[in-house]
mmCIF file of C-alpha atoms and ligand atoms in Angstrom:
data_model
loop_
_atom_site.group_PDB
_atom_site.id
_atom_site.type_symbol
_atom_site.label_atom_id
_atom_site.label_comp_id
_atom_site.label_asym_id
_atom_site.label_seq_id
_atom_site.Cartn_x
_atom_site.Cartn_y
_atom_site.Cartn_z
ATOM 1 C CA MET T 1 0.000 0.000 0.000
ATOM 2 C CA GLU T 2 1.279 3.458 -0.882
ATOM 3 C CA THR T 3 1.146 6.262 1.664
ATOM 4 C CA SER T 4 1.370 9.956 0.681
ATOM 5 C CA ARG T 5 4.484 10.884 -1.266
ATOM 6 C CA ILE T 6 6.846 13.589 -0.085
ATOM 7 C CA ALA T 7 8.815 15.436 -2.764
ATOM 8 C CA LEU T 8 12.507 15.550 -1.967
ATOM 9 C CA PRO T 9 14.608 18.614 -2.820
ATOM 10 C CA ILE T 10 17.274 18.886 -5.487
ATOM 11 C CA GLY T 11 20.571 17.769 -4.009
ATOM 12 C CA THR T 12 19.093 14.788 -2.154
ATOM 13 C CA ALA T 13 21.541 11.891 -2.249
ATOM 14 C CA LEU T 14 20.404 8.852 -4.249
ATOM 15 C CA ASP T 15 20.545 6.564 -1.190
ATOM 16 C CA ARG T 16 18.250 8.828 0.794
ATOM 17 C CA PHE T 17 15.910 9.146 -2.175
ATOM 18 C CA ILE T 18 15.673 5.370 -2.577
ATOM 19 C CA LYS T 19 15.138 4.904 1.154
ATOM 20 C CA ASN T 20 12.453 7.585 1.241
ATOM 21 C CA ASN T 21 10.599 5.944 -1.656
ATOM 22 C CA GLN T 22 10.796 2.580 0.031
ATOM 23 C CA ASP T 23 9.388 4.012 3.279
ATOM 24 C CA GLN T 24 6.309 5.131 1.375
ATOM 25 C CA PHE T 25 5.245 1.545 0.759
ATOM 26 C CA GLN T 26 4.113 -0.846 3.438
ATOM 27 C CA TYR T 27 5.373 -4.425 3.454
ATOM 28 C CA THR T 28 8.402 -3.752 1.264
ATOM 29 C CA THR T 29 11.446 -5.841 2.028
ATOM 30 C CA GLY T 30 13.948 -3.385 0.595
ATOM 31 C CA GLU T 31 15.223 -5.785 -2.056
ATOM 32 C CA LEU T 32 14.381 -3.551 -4.990
ATOM 33 C CA SER T 33 16.042 -0.656 -3.163
ATOM 34 C CA GLN T 34 19.172 -2.743 -2.674
ATOM 35 C CA LEU T 35 19.123 -3.734 -6.321
ATOM 36 C CA LEU T 36 19.007 -0.087 -7.393
ATOM 37 C CA ARG T 37 21.920 0.663 -5.076
ATOM 38 C CA ASP T 38 23.898 -2.219 -6.610
ATOM 39 C CA ILE T 39 23.290 -0.828 -10.091
ATOM 40 C CA ALA T 40 24.384 2.632 -8.967
ATOM 41 C CA LEU T 41 27.568 1.223 -7.462
ATOM 42 C CA ALA T 42 28.434 -0.822 -10.567
ATOM 43 C CA SER T 43 27.833 2.247 -12.706
ATOM 44 C CA LYS T 44 30.383 4.193 -10.656
ATOM 45 C CA VAL T 45 32.963 1.499 -11.291
ATOM 46 C CA VAL T 46 32.196 1.497 -15.027
ATOM 47 C CA ASN T 47 32.244 5.292 -15.032
ATOM 48 C CA ARG T 48 35.741 5.216 -13.550
ATOM 49 C CA GLU T 49 36.994 2.837 -16.233
ATOM 50 C CA ILE T 50 35.374 4.853 -19.022
ATOM 51 C CA ASN T 51 37.071 7.989 -17.751
ATOM 52 C CA LYS T 52 40.436 6.310 -18.114
ATOM 53 C CA ALA T 53 39.639 4.931 -21.570
ATOM 54 C CA GLY T 54 42.439 6.737 -23.393
ATOM 55 C CA LEU T 55 45.070 5.986 -20.763
ATOM 56 C CA ILE T 56 44.870 2.260 -20.242
ATOM 57 C CA ASP T 57 44.396 -0.526 -22.735
ATOM 58 C CA ILE T 58 40.613 -0.756 -22.695
ATOM 59 C CA MET T 59 39.721 0.812 -26.022
ATOM 60 C CA GLY T 60 39.036 -0.975 -29.275
ATOM 61 C CA ALA T 61 37.580 -4.287 -30.281
ATOM 62 C CA ILE T 62 38.302 -7.482 -28.401
ATOM 63 C CA GLY T 63 38.024 -9.735 -31.470
ATOM 64 C CA SER T 64 34.830 -11.545 -30.420
ATOM 65 C CA GLN T 65 31.152 -11.041 -31.318
ATOM 66 C CA ASN T 66 28.070 -10.516 -29.150
ATOM 67 C CA SER T 67 24.602 -12.091 -29.322
ATOM 68 C CA GLY T 68 23.727 -9.930 -32.329
ATOM 69 C CA GLY T 69 26.876 -10.836 -34.253
ATOM 70 C CA GLU T 70 28.382 -7.400 -33.627
ATOM 71 C CA GLN T 71 32.037 -6.786 -32.755
ATOM 72 C CA GLN T 72 32.458 -6.665 -28.982
ATOM 73 C CA GLN T 73 34.505 -3.781 -27.657
ATOM 74 C CA LYS T 74 36.752 -4.259 -24.640
ATOM 75 C CA LEU T 75 34.555 -1.919 -22.621
ATOM 76 C CA ASP T 76 31.396 -3.871 -23.612
ATOM 77 C CA VAL T 77 32.902 -6.935 -22.023
ATOM 78 C CA LEU T 78 34.285 -5.068 -19.026
ATOM 79 C CA ALA T 79 30.973 -3.320 -18.309
ATOM 80 C CA ASN T 80 29.168 -6.644 -18.632
ATOM 81 C CA ILE T 81 31.510 -8.195 -16.070
ATOM 82 C CA ARG T 82 31.098 -5.269 -13.645
ATOM 83 C CA PHE T 83 27.298 -5.248 -13.785
ATOM 84 C CA THR T 84 26.995 -9.041 -13.724
ATOM 85 C CA ARG T 85 29.194 -9.211 -10.634
ATOM 86 C CA ALA T 86 27.324 -6.443 -8.824
ATOM 87 C CA LEU T 87 23.952 -7.986 -9.632
ATOM 88 C CA SER T 88 24.834 -11.593 -8.864
ATOM 89 C CA LYS T 89 26.377 -10.975 -5.464
ATOM 90 C CA GLY T 90 23.434 -9.317 -3.715
ATOM 91 C CA GLY T 91 20.947 -12.185 -4.074
ATOM 92 C CA GLU T 92 18.055 -9.968 -5.195
ATOM 93 C CA VAL T 93 18.363 -10.998 -8.851
ATOM 94 C CA CYS T 94 17.582 -14.593 -9.860
ATOM 95 C CA ALA T 95 18.202 -14.256 -13.600
ATOM 96 C CA LEU T 96 20.145 -11.966 -15.843
ATOM 97 C CA ILE T 97 19.624 -11.126 -19.509
ATOM 98 C CA SER T 98 22.425 -9.221 -21.217
ATOM 99 C CA GLU T 99 23.200 -8.039 -24.712
ATOM 100 C CA GLU T 100 26.641 -9.562 -24.288
ATOM 101 C CA THR T 101 25.518 -13.105 -23.437
ATOM 102 C CA GLU T 102 23.761 -15.484 -25.801
ATOM 103 C CA SER T 103 21.345 -17.018 -23.288
ATOM 104 C CA TYR T 104 20.133 -15.798 -19.918
ATOM 105 C CA VAL T 105 22.025 -16.595 -16.741
ATOM 106 C CA ASP T 106 20.115 -18.464 -14.023
ATOM 107 C CA LEU T 107 21.754 -17.423 -10.760
ATOM 108 C CA ASN T 108 20.196 -20.356 -8.907
ATOM 109 C CA ASN T 109 19.135 -18.375 -5.892
ATOM 110 C CA GLU T 110 16.014 -17.134 -4.146
ATOM 111 C CA GLY T 111 16.113 -13.702 -5.759
ATOM 112 C CA LYS T 112 12.778 -12.085 -6.575
ATOM 113 C CA TYR T 113 13.862 -10.062 -9.579
ATOM 114 C CA VAL T 114 14.884 -10.621 -13.184
ATOM 115 C CA ILE T 115 17.034 -8.020 -14.889
ATOM 116 C CA ALA T 116 17.709 -7.236 -18.536
ATOM 117 C CA ILE T 117 20.695 -5.051 -19.313
ATOM 118 C CA ASP T 118 22.613 -3.401 -22.119
ATOM 119 C CA PRO T 119 25.845 -2.934 -20.137
ATOM 120 C CA LEU T 120 27.320 -0.497 -22.606
ATOM 121 C CA ASP T 121 25.191 1.265 -25.181
ATOM 122 C CA GLY T 122 26.737 3.178 -28.040
ATOM 123 C CA SER T 123 29.970 1.213 -27.997
ATOM 124 C CA SER T 124 31.065 2.534 -31.389
ATOM 125 C CA ASN T 125 31.483 5.879 -29.599
ATOM 126 C CA ILE T 126 33.903 4.641 -26.914
ATOM 127 C CA ASP T 127 37.072 5.219 -28.895
ATOM 128 C CA VAL T 128 36.091 8.730 -29.917
ATOM 129 C CA ASN T 129 35.207 10.127 -26.482
ATOM 130 C CA VAL T 130 31.492 10.542 -27.174
ATOM 131 C CA SER T 131 28.705 9.856 -24.647
ATOM 132 C CA ILE T 132 27.754 6.237 -24.004
ATOM 133 C CA GLY T 133 25.360 4.576 -21.586
ATOM 134 C CA THR T 134 23.954 1.599 -19.704
ATOM 135 C CA ILE T 135 20.281 0.550 -19.928
ATOM 136 C CA PHE T 136 18.396 -1.719 -17.498
ATOM 137 C CA SER T 137 14.920 -3.195 -16.971
ATOM 138 C CA ILE T 138 13.790 -4.930 -13.778
ATOM 139 C CA TYR T 139 10.963 -7.491 -13.632
ATOM 140 C CA ARG T 140 9.434 -9.545 -10.851
ATOM 141 C CA ARG T 141 10.201 -13.270 -10.937
ATOM 142 C CA LYS T 142 7.116 -15.294 -11.829
ATOM 143 C CA SER T 143 8.201 -18.841 -11.011
ATOM 144 C CA LYS T 144 8.069 -20.018 -7.415
ATOM 145 C CA ILE T 145 11.225 -19.646 -5.350
ATOM 146 C CA GLY T 146 13.038 -22.955 -5.399
ATOM 147 C CA GLN T 147 11.894 -23.816 -8.909
ATOM 148 C CA PRO T 148 14.200 -23.293 -11.867
ATOM 149 C CA ILE T 149 13.880 -20.125 -13.901
ATOM 150 C CA SER T 150 11.600 -20.596 -16.873
ATOM 151 C CA GLU T 151 10.528 -18.744 -20.001
ATOM 152 C CA GLN T 152 7.707 -16.944 -18.150
ATOM 153 C CA ASP T 153 10.335 -15.255 -15.957
ATOM 154 C CA ILE T 154 12.442 -14.200 -18.898
ATOM 155 C CA LEU T 155 10.097 -13.273 -21.741
ATOM 156 C CA GLN T 156 7.988 -10.690 -19.932
ATOM 157 C CA LYS T 157 6.246 -7.790 -21.609
ATOM 158 C CA GLY T 158 7.640 -4.314 -21.005
ATOM 159 C CA GLU T 159 4.481 -3.329 -19.161
ATOM 160 C CA GLU T 160 5.487 -5.761 -16.427
ATOM 161 C CA GLN T 161 8.648 -3.835 -15.575
ATOM 162 C CA VAL T 162 8.800 -2.778 -11.935
ATOM 163 C CA ALA T 163 11.667 -0.398 -12.552
ATOM 164 C CA ALA T 164 13.850 0.729 -15.427
ATOM 165 C CA GLY T 165 16.594 3.220 -15.968
ATOM 166 C CA TYR T 166 19.764 4.243 -17.677
ATOM 167 C CA ILE T 167 23.142 5.690 -16.903
ATOM 168 C CA LEU T 168 24.518 8.284 -19.275
ATOM 169 C CA TYR T 169 28.283 8.670 -19.222
ATOM 170 C CA GLY T 170 28.358 12.140 -20.731
ATOM 171 C CA SER T 171 29.723 15.581 -19.964
ATOM 172 C CA SER T 172 28.530 14.576 -16.522
ATOM 173 C CA THR T 173 27.394 11.101 -15.525
ATOM 174 C CA MET T 174 23.694 10.723 -14.809
ATOM 175 C CA LEU T 175 21.436 7.994 -13.516
ATOM 176 C CA VAL T 176 17.800 8.315 -14.603
ATOM 177 C CA TYR T 177 15.212 5.825 -13.395
ATOM 178 C CA THR T 178 11.566 5.109 -12.743
ATOM 179 C CA THR T 179 9.736 2.675 -10.492
ATOM 180 C CA GLY T 180 6.435 3.583 -12.123
ATOM 181 C CA HIS T 181 5.869 6.776 -10.147
ATOM 182 C CA GLY T 182 7.459 9.367 -12.403
ATOM 183 C CA VAL T 183 11.035 9.726 -13.581
ATOM 184 C CA ASN T 184 13.917 11.170 -11.594
ATOM 185 C CA GLY T 185 17.435 12.044 -12.689
ATOM 186 C CA PHE T 186 20.576 12.038 -10.529
ATOM 187 C CA THR T 187 23.927 13.563 -11.374
ATOM 188 C CA HIS T 188 27.182 11.982 -10.240
ATOM 189 C CA GLU T 189 29.424 14.242 -8.200
ATOM 190 C CA PRO T 190 32.894 12.810 -8.891
ATOM 191 C CA SER T 191 34.774 14.169 -5.880
ATOM 192 C CA LEU T 192 32.178 12.692 -3.488
ATOM 193 C CA GLY T 193 31.503 9.633 -5.629
ATOM 194 C CA GLU T 194 27.751 10.002 -5.087
ATOM 195 C CA TYR T 195 24.660 10.583 -7.188
ATOM 196 C CA PHE T 196 22.470 13.536 -6.209
ATOM 197 C CA LEU T 197 18.949 14.378 -7.332
ATOM 198 C CA SER T 198 19.314 16.989 -10.079
ATOM 199 C CA HIS T 199 16.245 16.394 -12.285
ATOM 200 C CA PRO T 200 13.181 15.668 -10.124
ATOM 201 C CA ASP T 201 9.954 14.525 -11.792
ATOM 202 C CA MET T 202 11.147 14.697 -15.370
ATOM 203 C CA ILE T 203 8.460 15.501 -17.952
ATOM 204 C CA ILE T 204 9.085 15.377 -21.696
ATOM 205 C CA PRO T 205 7.630 18.312 -23.672
ATOM 206 C CA GLN T 206 4.506 17.209 -25.607
ATOM 207 C CA ASP T 207 6.020 18.663 -28.783
ATOM 208 C CA GLY T 208 9.529 19.198 -29.975
ATOM 209 C CA LYS T 209 11.634 20.236 -32.937
ATOM 210 C CA ILE T 210 14.403 17.653 -32.837
ATOM 211 C CA TYR T 211 14.413 14.460 -34.892
ATOM 212 C CA SER T 212 17.091 11.831 -34.372
ATOM 213 C CA ILE T 213 17.637 9.137 -36.960
ATOM 214 C CA ASN T 214 20.467 7.574 -38.953
ATOM 215 C CA GLU T 215 19.390 9.300 -42.139
ATOM 216 C CA GLY T 216 22.211 7.682 -44.094
ATOM 217 C CA LEU T 217 20.018 4.587 -44.185
ATOM 218 C CA SER T 218 17.065 6.447 -45.680
ATOM 219 C CA ASN T 219 17.207 4.723 -49.098
ATOM 220 C CA SER T 220 16.166 1.565 -47.314
ATOM 221 C CA PHE T 221 13.315 3.079 -45.262
ATOM 222 C CA SER T 222 9.615 2.550 -46.047
ATOM 223 C CA PRO T 223 7.811 5.225 -48.123
ATOM 224 C CA GLY T 224 5.960 6.326 -44.954
ATOM 225 C CA ILE T 225 9.186 7.043 -43.061
ATOM 226 C CA LYS T 226 10.693 8.798 -46.090
ATOM 227 C CA LYS T 227 7.623 11.032 -46.182
ATOM 228 C CA TYR T 228 7.898 11.701 -42.462
ATOM 229 C CA LEU T 229 11.529 12.776 -42.894
ATOM 230 C CA GLN T 230 10.451 15.182 -45.612
ATOM 231 C CA TYR T 231 7.775 16.468 -43.227
ATOM 232 C CA CYS T 232 10.489 17.124 -40.585
ATOM 233 C CA LYS T 233 12.401 19.201 -43.124
ATOM 234 C CA ASP T 234 9.278 21.079 -44.200
ATOM 235 C CA GLN T 235 8.735 21.933 -40.519
ATOM 236 C CA ASN T 236 12.356 23.143 -40.239
ATOM 237 C CA TYR T 237 13.068 20.649 -37.481
ATOM 238 C CA THR T 238 16.619 20.218 -36.209
ATOM 239 C CA ALA T 239 18.442 16.940 -36.951
ATOM 240 C CA ARG T 240 20.494 15.592 -34.018
ATOM 241 C CA TYR T 241 21.939 12.070 -34.021
ATOM 242 C CA ILE T 242 24.815 10.946 -31.851
ATOM 243 C CA GLY T 243 24.597 7.215 -32.526
ATOM 244 C CA SER T 244 24.342 6.404 -28.819
ATOM 245 C CA LEU T 245 20.689 5.677 -28.186
ATOM 246 C CA ILE T 246 20.947 6.785 -24.568
ATOM 247 C CA ALA T 247 22.486 10.138 -25.388
ATOM 248 C CA ASP T 248 19.964 10.808 -28.161
ATOM 249 C CA PHE T 249 17.081 9.725 -25.947
ATOM 250 C CA HIS T 250 18.237 11.796 -22.963
ATOM 251 C CA ARG T 251 18.562 14.977 -25.011
ATOM 252 C CA ASN T 252 15.101 14.515 -26.482
ATOM 253 C CA LEU T 253 13.641 13.771 -23.038
ATOM 254 C CA LEU T 254 14.919 17.109 -21.773
ATOM 255 C CA LYS T 255 14.299 19.223 -24.863
ATOM 256 C CA GLY T 256 11.422 17.511 -26.655
ATOM 257 C CA GLY T 257 12.024 15.462 -29.779
ATOM 258 C CA ILE T 258 11.738 12.090 -31.414
ATOM 259 C CA TYR T 259 14.200 9.237 -31.855
ATOM 260 C CA LEU T 260 13.544 6.851 -34.747
ATOM 261 C CA TYR T 261 15.114 3.533 -35.652
ATOM 262 C CA PRO T 262 12.788 2.136 -38.326
ATOM 263 C CA ALA T 263 12.808 -1.125 -40.231
ATOM 264 C CA THR T 264 15.240 -1.118 -43.141
ATOM 265 C CA SER T 265 15.199 -3.227 -46.296
ATOM 266 C CA LYS T 266 18.000 -5.266 -44.715
ATOM 267 C CA ASP T 267 16.494 -5.608 -41.218
ATOM 268 C CA SER T 268 12.700 -5.756 -41.161
ATOM 269 C CA ASN T 269 12.794 -5.228 -37.385
ATOM 270 C CA GLY T 270 15.342 -2.440 -37.374
ATOM 271 C CA LYS T 271 18.372 -2.694 -35.137
ATOM 272 C CA LEU T 272 17.417 -2.027 -31.551
ATOM 273 C CA ARG T 273 16.691 -4.752 -29.031
ATOM 274 C CA LEU T 274 13.295 -4.929 -27.360
ATOM 275 C CA MET T 275 14.321 -6.457 -24.055
ATOM 276 C CA TYR T 276 17.309 -4.381 -23.014
ATOM 277 C CA GLU T 277 17.065 -1.199 -25.057
ATOM 278 C CA CYS T 278 13.495 -0.304 -26.074
ATOM 279 C CA ASN T 279 11.423 -1.531 -23.116
ATOM 280 C CA ALA T 280 13.288 0.497 -20.509
ATOM 281 C CA LEU T 281 13.155 3.688 -22.570
ATOM 282 C CA ALA T 282 9.484 3.142 -23.458
ATOM 283 C CA PHE T 283 8.660 2.765 -19.739
ATOM 284 C CA ILE T 284 10.625 5.894 -18.850
ATOM 285 C CA VAL T 285 9.149 7.971 -21.664
ATOM 286 C CA GLU T 286 5.585 6.973 -20.742
ATOM 287 C CA GLN T 287 6.275 7.856 -17.118
ATOM 288 C CA ALA T 288 7.505 11.240 -18.358
ATOM 289 C CA GLY T 289 4.373 11.800 -20.462
ATOM 290 C CA GLY T 290 5.745 10.708 -23.851
ATOM 291 C CA LYS T 291 5.233 7.751 -26.134
ATOM 292 C CA GLY T 292 7.153 4.695 -27.392
ATOM 293 C CA THR T 293 5.920 2.523 -30.264
ATOM 294 C CA ASN T 294 7.072 0.187 -33.025
ATOM 295 C CA GLY T 295 4.841 2.101 -35.450
ATOM 296 C CA LYS T 296 1.849 -0.169 -34.927
ATOM 297 C CA GLU T 297 1.863 -1.142 -31.298
ATOM 298 C CA ARG T 298 2.901 0.260 -27.929
ATOM 299 C CA ILE T 299 6.402 -1.075 -27.206
ATOM 300 C CA LEU T 300 5.389 -2.070 -23.660
ATOM 301 C CA ALA T 301 2.570 -4.278 -24.990
ATOM 302 C CA ILE T 302 4.788 -6.432 -27.235
ATOM 303 C CA GLN T 303 5.093 -10.040 -26.093
ATOM 304 C CA PRO T 304 8.772 -10.972 -26.543
ATOM 305 C CA THR T 305 9.377 -14.313 -28.186
ATOM 306 C CA SER T 306 13.161 -14.339 -27.937
ATOM 307 C CA LEU T 307 15.846 -12.772 -25.784
ATOM 308 C CA HIS T 308 17.602 -10.699 -28.391
ATOM 309 C CA GLN T 309 14.658 -9.796 -30.604
ATOM 310 C CA ARG T 310 14.774 -6.503 -32.436
ATOM 311 C CA THR T 311 12.017 -4.004 -33.046
ATOM 312 C CA PRO T 312 11.515 -0.788 -34.971
ATOM 313 C CA PHE T 313 11.497 1.997 -32.382
ATOM 314 C CA TYR T 314 9.914 5.450 -32.300
ATOM 315 C CA VAL T 315 10.183 7.213 -28.964
ATOM 316 C CA GLY T 316 9.890 10.712 -27.574
ATOM 317 C CA SER T 317 7.452 13.595 -27.340
ATOM 318 C CA TRP T 318 3.856 12.392 -27.450
ATOM 319 C CA ASN T 319 2.662 14.493 -30.403
ATOM 320 C CA MET T 320 5.738 13.736 -32.513
ATOM 321 C CA VAL T 321 5.486 9.975 -32.043
ATOM 322 C CA ASP T 322 1.765 10.180 -32.680
ATOM 323 C CA LYS T 323 2.467 11.980 -35.939
ATOM 324 C CA VAL T 324 4.935 9.339 -37.123
ATOM 325 C CA GLU T 325 2.314 6.645 -36.577
ATOM 326 C CA ASN T 326 0.049 8.465 -39.046
ATOM 327 C CA PHE T 327 2.749 8.230 -41.699
HETATM 328 P P1 LIG I 1 25.157 -1.046 -28.735
HETATM 329 O O1 LIG I 1 26.395 -0.237 -28.639
HETATM 330 O O2 LIG I 1 24.625 -1.435 -27.395
HETATM 331 O O3 LIG I 1 25.282 -2.221 -29.675
HETATM 332 O O4 LIG I 1 23.994 -0.119 -29.339
HETATM 333 C C1 LIG I 1 24.207 0.638 -30.492
HETATM 334 C C2 LIG I 1 22.883 1.148 -30.963
HETATM 335 C C3 LIG I 1 22.398 2.436 -30.302
HETATM 336 O O5 LIG I 1 23.087 2.885 -29.221
HETATM 337 C C4 LIG I 1 22.456 3.453 -31.408
HETATM 338 O O6 LIG I 1 21.426 4.358 -31.321
HETATM 339 C C5 LIG I 1 22.400 2.641 -32.642
HETATM 340 O O7 LIG I 1 22.981 1.413 -32.333
HETATM 341 C C6 LIG I 1 23.139 3.292 -33.759
HETATM 342 O O8 LIG I 1 22.981 2.524 -34.887
HETATM 343 P P2 LIG I 1 23.455 3.074 -36.330
HETATM 344 O O9 LIG I 1 24.928 3.066 -36.309
HETATM 345 O O10 LIG I 1 22.871 2.082 -37.284
HETATM 346 O O11 LIG I 1 22.854 4.433 -36.488
HETATM 347 MN MN1 LIG I 2 22.730 -0.635 -27.139
HETATM 348 MN MN1 LIG I 3 25.596 -2.538 -25.828
#
């Protein structure tokens, strides 16, 4: 049961914020709170490594491929190790889905939560000192404690997320997350090594003027998307595309805009992954008053059929995403 919510001021430390939120619910055991703290801690470790990227030998490709057949970067693998370690130790998580591992990991414990993670998003930007991120989705375990993890635990719809968030390693490092009661953003203060509330109750503008898409692929887009891109130009919109989903999404969340990764003639489902990229951002954007769709259906309503499935993705300001659906 939820009791009345007290707004906390800017500058509140993440730990206090999490604790305060937990105190507002009766019968909570604090496991979700601990899980969020574990993610925050792992992100600080990853942040530290990213900051040293040019100085130690952690840049470049490692020579292996991930679940999607893409070149793994050293930092992809390192971030995966850091987050996996942090999430396996606490005992709150019973199963882990990661972009960097082919199948899910059953942690064989009594944990109540399942987590899906993109440990490092935008890895092509690592070597060139451009913003990158981490994306996570948290679900409740469905199978009984003591029974092995099954498909029903793993292939859950986005609307079943209990929490989701991202870390943006940018000009400053930020943690943005939701537990289904609005979206809050925290900025990392490096000398104290703590996250502090900097963006309370984030709301995305209903309209915007920014469109973010890899327009170099436009020859292979559907006629509808080509027309929409022409519409953006006719409206004198601004094109902004970093190539790190998290950085593009975060900017549009603050300023108003739309991010598009449509189907292409090569990939009928586009590029982005439903379970550890799109679901988290769709949950966050809806909590902030925006919209996330695959062009036909709400992202959060899609029933996943496989771990690494891809989906076309349109996310951002409500009216802009609505418009794209009409095209
Ligand atoms: P990842 O680094 O986790 O594989 O994700 C890369 C994704 C996403 O971050 C970005 O928006 C998109 O790939 C860029 O794709 P294009 O290079 O095709 O534009
Ligand atoms: Mn990614
Ligand atoms: Mn990744």
